[in-house]
mmCIF file of C-alpha atoms in Angstrom:
data_model
loop_
_atom_site.group_PDB
_atom_site.id
_atom_site.type_symbol
_atom_site.label_atom_id
_atom_site.label_comp_id
_atom_site.label_asym_id
_atom_site.label_seq_id
_atom_site.Cartn_x
_atom_site.Cartn_y
_atom_site.Cartn_z
ATOM 1 C CA MET A 148 -29.490 -5.920 2.044
ATOM 2 C CA SER A 149 -26.270 -7.586 0.594
ATOM 3 C CA LYS A 150 -22.907 -5.439 0.781
ATOM 4 C CA VAL A 151 -20.878 -5.955 -2.228
ATOM 5 C CA PHE A 152 -16.983 -5.782 -0.557
ATOM 6 C CA VAL A 153 -13.330 -7.087 -1.331
ATOM 7 C CA ASN A 154 -11.107 -8.924 0.614
ATOM 8 C CA ILE A 155 -7.348 -9.740 -0.572
ATOM 9 C CA GLY A 156 -3.985 -10.159 0.510
ATOM 10 C CA LEU A 157 -1.614 -7.842 -0.853
ATOM 11 C CA SER A 158 1.756 -7.494 -0.900
ATOM 12 C CA LEU A 159 3.686 -4.049 0.562
ATOM 13 C CA ASP A 160 4.621 -2.867 -2.766
ATOM 14 C CA GLY A 161 1.100 -3.128 -4.035
ATOM 15 C CA TYR A 162 0.710 -6.426 -5.880
ATOM 16 C CA MET A 163 -2.235 -9.100 -5.973
ATOM 17 C CA ALA A 164 -0.010 -11.660 -7.532
ATOM 18 C CA PRO A 165 3.696 -11.536 -8.345
ATOM 19 C CA GLU A 166 4.878 -11.906 -11.658
ATOM 20 C CA GLY A 167 4.769 -15.318 -13.420
ATOM 21 C CA MET A 168 2.066 -16.959 -11.346
ATOM 22 C CA THR A 169 0.505 -19.812 -13.056
ATOM 23 C CA MET A 170 -0.299 -22.796 -11.403
ATOM 24 C CA GLU A 171 1.502 -25.215 -13.835
ATOM 25 C CA ASN A 172 4.743 -24.040 -12.648
ATOM 26 C CA PRO A 173 5.137 -22.708 -8.796
ATOM 27 C CA GLU A 174 8.630 -22.273 -9.384
ATOM 28 C CA TYR A 175 8.544 -20.058 -11.911
ATOM 29 C CA MET A 176 10.175 -16.857 -11.435
ATOM 30 C CA GLY A 177 9.766 -17.557 -7.916
ATOM 31 C CA TRP A 178 5.927 -16.314 -8.004
ATOM 32 C CA GLY A 179 4.860 -19.828 -5.850
ATOM 33 C CA ALA A 180 7.767 -18.683 -2.320
ATOM 34 C CA LYS A 181 6.390 -14.731 -2.707
ATOM 35 C CA TRP A 182 2.879 -15.677 -3.046
ATOM 36 C CA GLY A 183 3.254 -18.179 -0.271
ATOM 37 C CA ALA A 184 5.291 -15.634 2.243
ATOM 38 C CA MET A 185 2.582 -13.093 1.282
ATOM 39 C CA MET A 186 -0.642 -15.326 2.128
ATOM 40 C CA SER A 187 1.123 -17.565 4.987
ATOM 41 C CA TRP A 188 -1.280 -15.866 7.821
ATOM 42 C CA LEU A 189 -4.024 -17.182 6.693
ATOM 43 C CA LEU A 190 -2.987 -20.588 5.750
ATOM 44 C CA LYS A 191 -2.312 -21.005 9.351
ATOM 45 C CA GLN A 192 -5.911 -19.865 10.499
ATOM 46 C CA GLN A 193 -8.026 -22.582 11.864
ATOM 47 C CA SER A 194 -11.236 -21.652 10.225
ATOM 48 C CA PHE A 195 -9.342 -21.443 6.703
ATOM 49 C CA ARG A 196 -8.063 -25.062 7.413
ATOM 50 C CA GLU A 197 -11.368 -26.238 8.330
ATOM 51 C CA ASN A 198 -12.788 -24.369 5.301
ATOM 52 C CA LEU A 199 -10.356 -26.490 3.098
ATOM 53 C CA ASN A 200 -10.702 -29.547 4.958
ATOM 54 C CA PHE A 201 -6.836 -29.194 5.919
ATOM 55 C CA GLY A 202 -7.622 -31.023 9.184
ATOM 56 C CA PRO A 203 -8.079 -29.875 13.073
ATOM 57 C CA GLY A 204 -5.969 -27.668 14.219
ATOM 58 C CA GLY A 205 -4.618 -24.033 13.424
ATOM 59 C CA GLU A 206 -4.266 -20.484 15.018
ATOM 60 C CA THR A 207 -7.200 -19.224 16.578
ATOM 61 C CA GLY A 208 -7.678 -15.654 18.154
ATOM 62 C CA PRO A 209 -8.719 -12.270 16.396
ATOM 63 C CA VAL A 210 -7.111 -12.529 12.710
ATOM 64 C CA ASN A 211 -9.192 -16.158 12.878
ATOM 65 C CA ASP A 212 -12.296 -14.440 14.057
ATOM 66 C CA MET A 213 -12.333 -12.372 11.331
ATOM 67 C CA VAL A 214 -11.551 -14.740 8.859
ATOM 68 C CA ARG A 215 -14.096 -16.954 9.845
ATOM 69 C CA HIS A 216 -16.445 -13.654 9.954
ATOM 70 C CA THR A 217 -15.514 -13.247 6.404
ATOM 71 C CA MET A 218 -16.314 -16.638 5.177
ATOM 72 C CA GLU A 219 -19.516 -16.619 6.647
ATOM 73 C CA ARG A 220 -21.096 -12.989 5.382
ATOM 74 C CA ILE A 221 -20.396 -14.267 2.030
ATOM 75 C CA GLY A 222 -23.504 -15.489 -0.211
ATOM 76 C CA ALA A 223 -21.967 -15.052 -3.580
ATOM 77 C CA ASN A 224 -18.416 -14.381 -5.145
ATOM 78 C CA ILE A 225 -17.640 -13.011 -8.489
ATOM 79 C CA MET A 226 -14.493 -13.341 -10.545
ATOM 80 C CA GLY A 227 -12.489 -13.318 -13.518
ATOM 81 C CA LYS A 228 -11.953 -15.715 -16.189
ATOM 82 C CA ARG A 229 -7.978 -15.939 -15.387
ATOM 83 C CA MET A 230 -8.534 -16.200 -11.748
ATOM 84 C CA PHE A 231 -11.400 -19.217 -12.499
ATOM 85 C CA ASP A 232 -8.706 -20.788 -14.856
ATOM 86 C CA GLN A 233 -6.237 -20.705 -12.568
ATOM 87 C CA GLY A 234 -8.243 -22.359 -9.913
ATOM 88 C CA GLU A 235 -10.059 -24.639 -12.035
ATOM 89 C CA VAL A 236 -6.845 -26.759 -11.915
ATOM 90 C CA ALA A 237 -6.071 -26.172 -8.379
ATOM 91 C CA TRP A 238 -8.742 -26.170 -6.329
ATOM 92 C CA PRO A 239 -9.837 -29.277 -4.298
ATOM 93 C CA GLU A 240 -13.093 -31.110 -5.631
ATOM 94 C CA GLU A 241 -14.958 -29.421 -3.275
ATOM 95 C CA ALA A 242 -14.059 -26.011 -4.707
ATOM 96 C CA PRO A 243 -13.749 -23.605 -1.408
ATOM 97 C CA PHE A 244 -16.501 -21.138 -2.120
ATOM 98 C CA HIS A 245 -19.716 -23.109 -1.167
ATOM 99 C CA THR A 246 -21.798 -20.127 -2.440
ATOM 100 C CA PRO A 247 -22.778 -19.232 -6.316
ATOM 101 C CA VAL A 248 -19.421 -18.108 -7.880
ATOM 102 C CA PHE A 249 -20.231 -15.827 -11.103
ATOM 103 C CA VAL A 250 -17.295 -15.657 -13.527
ATOM 104 C CA LEU A 251 -16.903 -12.853 -15.825
ATOM 105 C CA THR A 252 -16.029 -14.202 -19.354
ATOM 106 C CA HIS A 253 -16.935 -14.404 -23.189
ATOM 107 C CA GLU A 254 -16.784 -17.848 -23.111
ATOM 108 C CA LYS A 255 -19.906 -19.410 -23.175
ATOM 109 C CA ARG A 256 -20.278 -22.550 -20.815
ATOM 110 C CA GLU A 257 -23.090 -24.249 -18.458
ATOM 111 C CA PRO A 258 -23.557 -23.372 -15.169
ATOM 112 C CA TRP A 259 -20.701 -26.265 -13.265
ATOM 113 C CA ALA A 260 -21.717 -27.418 -9.731
ATOM 114 C CA ARG A 261 -19.011 -28.482 -7.344
ATOM 115 C CA PRO A 262 -19.533 -30.795 -4.331
ATOM 116 C CA GLY A 263 -20.077 -28.613 -1.136
ATOM 117 C CA GLY A 264 -22.389 -25.936 -2.458
ATOM 118 C CA THR A 265 -20.221 -23.819 -5.091
ATOM 119 C CA THR A 266 -21.719 -23.395 -8.509
ATOM 120 C CA PHE A 267 -20.038 -21.572 -11.177
ATOM 121 C CA TYR A 268 -21.862 -19.363 -13.338
ATOM 122 C CA PHE A 269 -20.199 -18.008 -16.686
ATOM 123 C CA VAL A 270 -21.579 -14.458 -17.244
ATOM 124 C CA ASN A 271 -21.047 -12.660 -21.056
ATOM 125 C CA ASP A 272 -23.045 -9.669 -20.340
ATOM 126 C CA GLY A 273 -20.617 -7.778 -18.375
ATOM 127 C CA PRO A 274 -19.415 -6.676 -14.677
ATOM 128 C CA GLU A 275 -22.996 -4.955 -13.615
ATOM 129 C CA SER A 276 -25.025 -7.891 -14.788
ATOM 130 C CA ALA A 277 -22.820 -9.999 -12.514
ATOM 131 C CA LEU A 278 -23.235 -7.984 -9.738
ATOM 132 C CA GLU A 279 -26.782 -8.208 -10.750
ATOM 133 C CA GLN A 280 -26.826 -11.891 -10.400
ATOM 134 C CA ALA A 281 -24.914 -11.741 -7.430
ATOM 135 C CA LYS A 282 -26.497 -9.790 -5.286
ATOM 136 C CA GLU A 283 -30.124 -12.131 -6.489
ATOM 137 C CA SER A 284 -28.553 -15.184 -5.847
ATOM 138 C CA ALA A 285 -26.837 -13.898 -1.925
ATOM 139 C CA GLY A 286 -29.570 -14.712 -0.012
ATOM 140 C CA GLY A 287 -29.334 -11.397 1.911
ATOM 141 C CA ARG A 288 -25.752 -12.303 2.766
ATOM 142 C CA ASP A 289 -22.808 -10.085 0.773
ATOM 143 C CA VAL A 290 -21.243 -10.253 -2.316
ATOM 144 C CA ARG A 291 -17.228 -10.867 -2.461
ATOM 145 C CA ILE A 292 -15.473 -9.138 -5.486
ATOM 146 C CA SER A 293 -12.677 -12.368 -5.469
ATOM 147 C CA GLY A 294 -10.557 -10.800 -8.264
ATOM 148 C CA GLY A 295 -8.029 -11.064 -10.045
ATOM 149 C CA ALA A 296 -6.955 -7.363 -9.739
ATOM 150 C CA ASP A 297 -8.453 -6.424 -13.120
ATOM 151 C CA VAL A 298 -11.947 -7.220 -12.099
ATOM 152 C CA ILE A 299 -11.862 -5.617 -8.762
ATOM 153 C CA GLN A 300 -10.473 -2.304 -10.891
ATOM 154 C CA GLN A 301 -13.589 -2.421 -12.676
ATOM 155 C CA TYR A 302 -16.177 -2.553 -9.872
ATOM 156 C CA LEU A 303 -13.839 0.207 -8.414
ATOM 157 C CA ASN A 304 -14.680 2.423 -11.142
ATOM 158 C CA LEU A 305 -17.967 1.191 -11.490
ATOM 159 C CA GLY A 306 -18.093 3.152 -7.573
ATOM 160 C CA VAL A 307 -20.220 0.093 -6.274
ATOM 161 C CA ILE A 308 -17.528 -1.059 -3.928
ATOM 162 C CA GLU A 309 -18.431 -0.581 -0.264
ATOM 163 C CA GLU A 310 -15.645 -2.507 1.753
ATOM 164 C CA LEU A 311 -12.092 -2.496 0.521
ATOM 165 C CA GLU A 312 -10.559 -4.996 3.320
ATOM 166 C CA ILE A 313 -6.608 -5.253 2.413
ATOM 167 C CA ALA A 314 -4.345 -7.634 4.370
ATOM 168 C CA LEU A 315 -1.271 -5.767 3.855
ATOM 169 C CA ALA A 316 2.003 -8.194 3.944
ATOM 170 C CA PRO A 317 5.234 -7.253 4.821
ATOM 171 C CA VAL A 318 6.859 -8.713 1.602
ATOM 172 C CA MET A 319 7.752 -7.071 -1.659
ATOM 173 C CA PHE A 320 7.245 -8.722 -5.125
ATOM 174 C CA GLY A 321 8.597 -6.345 -7.510
ATOM 175 C CA GLY A 322 6.583 -6.594 -10.154
ATOM 176 C CA GLY A 323 3.246 -8.594 -10.547
ATOM 177 C CA ARG A 324 -0.526 -7.719 -10.878
ATOM 178 C CA ARG A 325 -1.192 -4.221 -8.749
ATOM 179 C CA LEU A 326 -4.397 -3.702 -7.147
ATOM 180 C CA PHE A 327 -4.675 -0.058 -7.607
ATOM 181 C CA GLU A 328 -3.945 0.703 -11.236
ATOM 182 C CA ASN A 329 -6.453 2.288 -13.831
ATOM 183 C CA ILE A 330 -8.248 3.871 -11.394
ATOM 184 C CA ARG A 331 -10.322 6.591 -12.980
ATOM 185 C CA GLU A 332 -11.108 9.935 -11.433
ATOM 186 C CA PRO A 333 -12.844 10.731 -9.373
ATOM 187 C CA ALA A 334 -11.672 8.321 -7.167
ATOM 188 C CA PRO A 335 -14.143 6.270 -5.349
ATOM 189 C CA ARG A 336 -13.487 7.675 -1.595
ATOM 190 C CA PHE A 337 -13.120 5.413 1.656
ATOM 191 C CA ARG A 338 -12.410 6.181 4.907
ATOM 192 C CA ILE A 339 -10.267 3.655 7.646
ATOM 193 C CA ASP A 340 -12.623 1.650 9.315
ATOM 194 C CA ARG A 341 -10.621 -0.423 11.292
ATOM 195 C CA VAL A 342 -7.186 -1.943 11.648
ATOM 196 C CA VAL A 343 -6.243 -5.682 12.869
ATOM 197 C CA ASP A 344 -2.601 -5.367 13.752
ATOM 198 C CA SER A 345 -0.581 -8.715 13.699
ATOM 199 C CA SER A 346 2.721 -9.746 12.917
ATOM 200 C CA ALA A 347 2.487 -11.315 9.555
ATOM 201 C CA ALA A 348 0.281 -8.906 7.874
ATOM 202 C CA THR A 349 -1.969 -5.638 8.585
ATOM 203 C CA HIS A 350 -5.599 -6.435 8.136
ATOM 204 C CA LEU A 351 -6.859 -2.574 7.046
ATOM 205 C CA ARG A 352 -10.599 -2.146 6.862
ATOM 206 C CA TYR A 353 -11.868 0.575 4.753
ATOM 207 C CA VAL A 354 -15.401 1.869 4.454
ATOM 208 C CA ARG A 355 -16.962 3.861 1.201
ATOM 209 C CA GLU A 356 -17.262 7.369 2.119
ATOM 210 C CA MET B 25 25.690 4.221 14.983
ATOM 211 C CA SER B 26 22.970 6.241 12.594
ATOM 212 C CA LYS B 27 20.311 4.090 11.335
ATOM 213 C CA VAL B 28 18.874 5.220 7.627
ATOM 214 C CA PHE B 29 15.582 5.470 7.737
ATOM 215 C CA VAL B 30 12.483 6.603 5.353
ATOM 216 C CA ASN B 31 9.257 8.549 6.693
ATOM 217 C CA ILE B 32 6.630 9.502 4.146
ATOM 218 C CA GLY B 33 3.072 9.562 3.458
ATOM 219 C CA LEU B 34 1.469 7.927 1.005
ATOM 220 C CA SER B 35 -1.910 7.369 -0.599
ATOM 221 C CA LEU B 36 -3.867 3.956 -0.395
ATOM 222 C CA ASP B 37 -3.255 3.490 -4.000
ATOM 223 C CA GLY B 38 0.913 3.554 -3.244
ATOM 224 C CA TYR B 39 1.674 7.482 -4.457
ATOM 225 C CA MET B 40 3.763 9.580 -2.559
ATOM 226 C CA ALA B 41 3.025 12.660 -4.786
ATOM 227 C CA PRO B 42 -0.141 12.836 -7.273
ATOM 228 C CA GLU B 43 0.114 13.735 -11.163
ATOM 229 C CA GLY B 44 1.025 17.186 -12.091
ATOM 230 C CA MET B 45 2.495 18.534 -8.444
ATOM 231 C CA THR B 46 4.208 21.233 -9.057
ATOM 232 C CA MET B 47 4.452 24.347 -6.500
ATOM 233 C CA GLU B 48 3.878 26.785 -9.221
ATOM 234 C CA ASN B 49 0.287 25.662 -9.776
ATOM 235 C CA PRO B 50 -1.541 23.818 -6.634
ATOM 236 C CA GLU B 51 -4.953 23.693 -8.731
ATOM 237 C CA TYR B 52 -2.871 21.903 -11.407
ATOM 238 C CA MET B 53 -4.736 18.465 -12.025
ATOM 239 C CA GLY B 54 -6.202 18.818 -8.275
ATOM 240 C CA TRP B 55 -2.835 18.249 -7.098
ATOM 241 C CA GLY B 56 -3.128 20.612 -3.955
ATOM 242 C CA ALA B 57 -5.809 19.078 -3.167
ATOM 243 C CA LYS B 58 -5.139 15.523 -3.036
ATOM 244 C CA TRP B 59 -1.748 16.317 -1.392
ATOM 245 C CA GLY B 60 -3.766 17.905 1.185
ATOM 246 C CA ALA B 61 -6.071 14.710 1.975
ATOM 247 C CA MET B 62 -2.892 12.809 2.274
ATOM 248 C CA MET B 63 -0.979 15.121 4.646
ATOM 249 C CA SER B 64 -4.156 16.528 6.605
ATOM 250 C CA TRP B 65 -3.015 14.403 9.704
ATOM 251 C CA LEU B 66 0.447 15.834 10.357
ATOM 252 C CA LEU B 67 -0.526 18.854 9.383
ATOM 253 C CA LYS B 68 -2.591 19.298 12.460
ATOM 254 C CA GLN B 69 -0.250 17.797 15.046
ATOM 255 C CA GLN B 70 1.391 20.176 17.460
ATOM 256 C CA SER B 71 4.903 19.317 17.365
ATOM 257 C CA PHE B 72 4.766 19.519 13.430
ATOM 258 C CA ARG B 73 3.243 22.967 13.945
ATOM 259 C CA GLU B 74 5.951 24.042 16.219
ATOM 260 C CA ASN B 75 8.624 23.120 14.232
ATOM 261 C CA LEU B 76 7.090 25.422 11.088
ATOM 262 C CA ASN B 77 6.525 28.333 13.393
ATOM 263 C CA PHE B 78 2.713 28.005 13.090
ATOM 264 C CA GLY B 79 2.236 29.300 16.323
ATOM 265 C CA PRO B 80 0.332 27.130 19.065
ATOM 266 C CA GLY B 81 -2.118 24.455 19.366
ATOM 267 C CA GLY B 82 -2.295 21.521 17.125
ATOM 268 C CA GLU B 83 -3.434 17.938 18.440
ATOM 269 C CA THR B 84 -1.295 15.889 20.938
ATOM 270 C CA GLY B 85 -1.277 12.004 21.819
ATOM 271 C CA PRO B 86 0.434 9.317 20.209
ATOM 272 C CA VAL B 87 0.598 10.636 16.518
ATOM 273 C CA ASN B 88 2.198 13.850 18.023
ATOM 274 C CA ASP B 89 4.848 11.860 20.192
ATOM 275 C CA MET B 90 5.761 9.622 16.560
ATOM 276 C CA VAL B 91 6.173 12.850 14.646
ATOM 277 C CA ARG B 92 8.209 14.695 17.137
ATOM 278 C CA HIS B 93 10.202 11.519 17.733
ATOM 279 C CA THR B 94 10.915 11.373 14.145
ATOM 280 C CA MET B 95 12.293 14.905 14.120
ATOM 281 C CA GLU B 96 14.653 14.784 16.874
ATOM 282 C CA ARG B 97 15.780 11.511 15.683
ATOM 283 C CA ILE B 98 17.087 12.992 12.604
ATOM 284 C CA GLY B 99 20.855 14.121 11.869
ATOM 285 C CA ALA B 100 20.811 14.478 8.284
ATOM 286 C CA ASN B 101 18.585 14.642 5.409
ATOM 287 C CA ILE B 102 19.281 13.293 1.888
ATOM 288 C CA MET B 103 16.648 14.464 -0.898
ATOM 289 C CA GLY B 104 16.317 14.550 -4.524
ATOM 290 C CA LYS B 105 16.949 17.271 -6.720
ATOM 291 C CA ARG B 106 13.996 17.815 -7.512
ATOM 292 C CA MET B 107 11.876 17.453 -4.439
ATOM 293 C CA PHE B 108 14.766 20.356 -3.631
ATOM 294 C CA ASP B 109 13.827 22.594 -6.398
ATOM 295 C CA GLN B 110 10.207 22.184 -5.273
ATOM 296 C CA GLY B 111 11.102 23.190 -1.818
ATOM 297 C CA GLU B 112 13.216 25.798 -2.472
ATOM 298 C CA VAL B 113 10.413 27.990 -3.914
ATOM 299 C CA ALA B 114 8.312 26.765 -1.079
ATOM 300 C CA TRP B 115 9.959 26.123 2.063
ATOM 301 C CA PRO B 116 9.766 29.397 4.546
ATOM 302 C CA GLU B 117 13.230 31.349 4.914
ATOM 303 C CA GLU B 118 13.896 28.974 7.875
ATOM 304 C CA ALA B 119 13.987 25.925 6.254
ATOM 305 C CA PRO B 120 12.472 23.307 8.342
ATOM 306 C CA PHE B 121 15.203 20.418 8.846
ATOM 307 C CA HIS B 122 17.601 22.328 10.864
ATOM 308 C CA THR B 123 20.069 19.762 9.772
ATOM 309 C CA PRO B 124 22.630 19.415 7.128
ATOM 310 C CA VAL B 125 20.961 18.200 3.699
ATOM 311 C CA PHE B 126 22.388 16.079 0.911
ATOM 312 C CA VAL B 127 21.036 17.282 -2.341
ATOM 313 C CA LEU B 128 21.442 14.667 -5.015
ATOM 314 C CA THR B 129 22.115 16.479 -8.303
ATOM 315 C CA HIS B 130 24.623 16.822 -11.312
ATOM 316 C CA GLU B 131 24.557 20.612 -10.192
ATOM 317 C CA LYS B 132 27.769 22.089 -8.943
ATOM 318 C CA ARG B 133 26.685 24.391 -6.528
ATOM 319 C CA GLU B 134 27.959 25.843 -3.248
ATOM 320 C CA PRO B 135 26.727 24.786 0.158
ATOM 321 C CA TRP B 136 23.418 26.894 1.148
ATOM 322 C CA ALA B 137 23.090 27.986 4.573
ATOM 323 C CA ARG B 138 19.557 29.151 5.897
ATOM 324 C CA PRO B 139 18.565 30.403 9.171
ATOM 325 C CA GLY B 140 17.676 27.952 11.512
ATOM 326 C CA GLY B 141 20.635 25.389 11.266
ATOM 327 C CA THR B 142 19.425 24.301 7.710
ATOM 328 C CA THR B 143 22.515 23.985 5.113
ATOM 329 C CA PHE B 144 22.187 22.311 1.665
ATOM 330 C CA TYR B 145 24.961 20.595 0.094
ATOM 331 C CA PHE B 146 25.020 19.941 -3.123
ATOM 332 C CA VAL B 147 26.069 15.769 -3.669
ATOM 333 C CA ASN B 148 27.418 15.132 -7.835
ATOM 334 C CA ASP B 149 29.340 12.009 -6.857
ATOM 335 C CA GLY B 150 26.217 9.700 -6.114
ATOM 336 C CA PRO B 151 23.873 8.179 -3.181
ATOM 337 C CA GLU B 152 26.458 6.280 -1.542
ATOM 338 C CA SER B 153 28.688 9.124 -1.192
ATOM 339 C CA ALA B 154 26.006 11.460 -0.090
ATOM 340 C CA LEU B 155 24.922 8.733 2.640
ATOM 341 C CA GLU B 156 28.664 8.452 3.889
ATOM 342 C CA GLN B 157 28.659 12.304 4.223
ATOM 343 C CA ALA B 158 25.062 12.540 5.689
ATOM 344 C CA LYS B 159 25.917 9.538 8.097
ATOM 345 C CA GLU B 160 29.547 11.162 8.868
ATOM 346 C CA SER B 161 27.708 15.010 9.819
ATOM 347 C CA ALA B 162 24.845 13.055 11.580
ATOM 348 C CA GLY B 163 26.586 13.448 14.955
ATOM 349 C CA GLY B 164 24.855 9.811 16.011
ATOM 350 C CA ARG B 165 21.636 10.985 15.010
ATOM 351 C CA ASP B 166 19.681 8.861 12.219
ATOM 352 C CA VAL B 167 19.779 9.868 8.347
ATOM 353 C CA ARG B 168 16.209 9.947 7.125
ATOM 354 C CA ILE B 169 15.909 9.739 3.177
ATOM 355 C CA SER B 170 13.566 12.270 2.747
ATOM 356 C CA GLY B 171 12.927 11.690 -1.088
ATOM 357 C CA GLY B 172 11.243 11.998 -3.865
ATOM 358 C CA ALA B 173 9.796 8.265 -5.133
ATOM 359 C CA ASP B 174 13.005 7.459 -7.387
ATOM 360 C CA VAL B 175 15.672 8.689 -4.560
ATOM 361 C CA ILE B 176 13.682 6.299 -2.260
ATOM 362 C CA GLN B 177 14.157 3.505 -4.426
ATOM 363 C CA GLN B 178 17.667 4.081 -4.997
ATOM 364 C CA TYR B 179 18.474 3.512 -1.527
ATOM 365 C CA LEU B 180 16.088 0.357 -1.129
ATOM 366 C CA ASN B 181 18.326 -1.033 -4.191
ATOM 367 C CA LEU B 182 21.061 -0.315 -2.024
ATOM 368 C CA GLY B 183 19.806 -2.361 0.798
ATOM 369 C CA VAL B 184 20.839 0.179 3.307
ATOM 370 C CA ILE B 185 17.103 1.502 4.266
ATOM 371 C CA GLU B 186 16.856 -0.337 7.610
ATOM 372 C CA GLU B 187 13.294 1.428 8.915
ATOM 373 C CA LEU B 188 10.835 2.286 6.715
ATOM 374 C CA GLU B 189 7.594 4.426 8.304
ATOM 375 C CA ILE B 190 5.028 5.260 5.869
ATOM 376 C CA ALA B 191 2.080 7.097 6.679
ATOM 377 C CA LEU B 192 -1.187 5.153 4.536
ATOM 378 C CA ALA B 193 -3.672 7.317 3.984
ATOM 379 C CA PRO B 194 -6.993 6.836 2.783
ATOM 380 C CA VAL B 195 -6.869 8.621 -0.089
ATOM 381 C CA MET B 196 -6.950 7.816 -3.706
ATOM 382 C CA PHE B 197 -4.335 9.829 -6.210
ATOM 383 C CA GLY B 198 -5.502 7.517 -9.467
ATOM 384 C CA GLY B 199 -1.886 8.696 -10.673
ATOM 385 C CA GLY B 200 1.663 10.099 -9.897
ATOM 386 C CA ARG B 201 4.886 9.358 -8.237
ATOM 387 C CA ARG B 202 4.464 5.479 -6.908
ATOM 388 C CA LEU B 203 6.409 4.562 -3.848
ATOM 389 C CA PHE B 204 7.373 1.214 -4.572
ATOM 390 C CA GLU B 205 8.499 0.829 -8.409
ATOM 391 C CA ASN B 206 12.119 -0.287 -10.117
ATOM 392 C CA ILE B 207 12.657 -2.399 -6.992
ATOM 393 C CA ARG B 208 15.434 -4.704 -7.746
ATOM 394 C CA GLU B 209 15.752 -8.587 -6.991
ATOM 395 C CA PRO B 210 16.244 -9.929 -4.531
ATOM 396 C CA ALA B 211 14.360 -7.085 -2.952
ATOM 397 C CA PRO B 212 14.832 -5.812 0.438
ATOM 398 C CA ARG B 213 12.956 -7.783 3.426
ATOM 399 C CA PHE B 214 11.234 -5.900 6.308
ATOM 400 C CA ARG B 215 9.142 -7.364 9.015
ATOM 401 C CA ILE B 216 6.211 -4.875 10.465
ATOM 402 C CA ASP B 217 7.781 -3.415 13.554
ATOM 403 C CA ARG B 218 4.579 -1.715 14.523
ATOM 404 C CA VAL B 219 1.289 -0.093 13.949
ATOM 405 C CA VAL B 220 -0.372 2.945 14.976
ATOM 406 C CA ASP B 221 -4.059 3.278 14.045
ATOM 407 C CA SER B 222 -5.903 6.860 13.546
ATOM 408 C CA SER B 223 -8.571 7.621 11.391
ATOM 409 C CA ALA B 224 -6.562 10.076 9.194
ATOM 410 C CA ALA B 225 -3.519 7.523 8.463
ATOM 411 C CA THR B 226 -2.295 4.264 9.521
ATOM 412 C CA HIS B 227 1.381 4.593 10.440
ATOM 413 C CA LEU B 228 3.386 1.492 9.481
ATOM 414 C CA ARG B 229 6.573 0.841 10.544
ATOM 415 C CA TYR B 230 9.012 -1.664 9.093
ATOM 416 C CA VAL B 231 12.390 -2.600 10.289
ATOM 417 C CA ARG B 232 14.803 -4.494 7.696
ATOM 418 C CA GLU B 233 15.139 -8.002 8.862
#
């Protein structure tokens, strides 16, 4: 049975993305440096480098094992249109998902298949339909709600997020897109499942109660 | 040399206090239950119970040792007027600080001494003056910025917070007083110092870089 999970990097002050984040201009408001500081731990992991064809090398150990496990468990991704738009110009031709990706959008567009097994499907009839399609196509593996923040919030409010994995980095953005906003009552309930400690980020894993 | 530190409970969604928190009505908007869920781990610790004269018993172990260490290192507290006002009606006669407490306020008022060593001083000339007075009176021990959120933000923006200790509880408030808001650029920089893991809260400790 597919699980529905979130796995993201978060700044200490609660932002998924710094203010001004647009792929066109990494200098704008210093967003590139901020985002890089939040995600630098990930870019160093051997399994992540391998996935992006960055070549050999990289850190091994519990954090790397965790990253590899996360990548291997994903059978389908769901993302918002803004995240897709940013990625469309930034991902390599072999997009780094290797699964079906369901994009929540009002735009009508034919599925877009990339080398390496990623196919983007554009879903016009809402998050519940996208989740249904993602589960069907995940082949028994899990469904990752990739982002952005507003999409994660929609799924939190639907009560369908079963696992919430947060890599909390010791950086402050001072502004941007908050992960936890617009949460409706009663808020979903989670318990702490495990914490993996490292100097670059604290890897928190919560499971729905 | 006195260190300046923060030690607070935080909800998973980043709030220090739930919406509607007023001592007069613990039922209002369910704030009492929310705050209780966030702080329940603390109320169970042996050292905390002892400090509030709750009687014998309580949990011992690494979390309890941490709470005891925190209480012992404090030579002076600084808090905002709203936190004082809430506490004035809620604390027992023997207020639980046992140190000088500097209250940031526009109100002029004579120092107010309580049994057990707590004396409240009302500071009218701003956070820097309060910090100076707190350091002078701390007798070489440390100065805790107690709260609320707006007072912690003022001291973060002054760049004087050397240690930031957060007990991150797996509860969502959905609204209230955010810890990290109004942080000015360049934001203060912290590194992860240590994490103490427990089922009720993740105890994160950051040290200024």
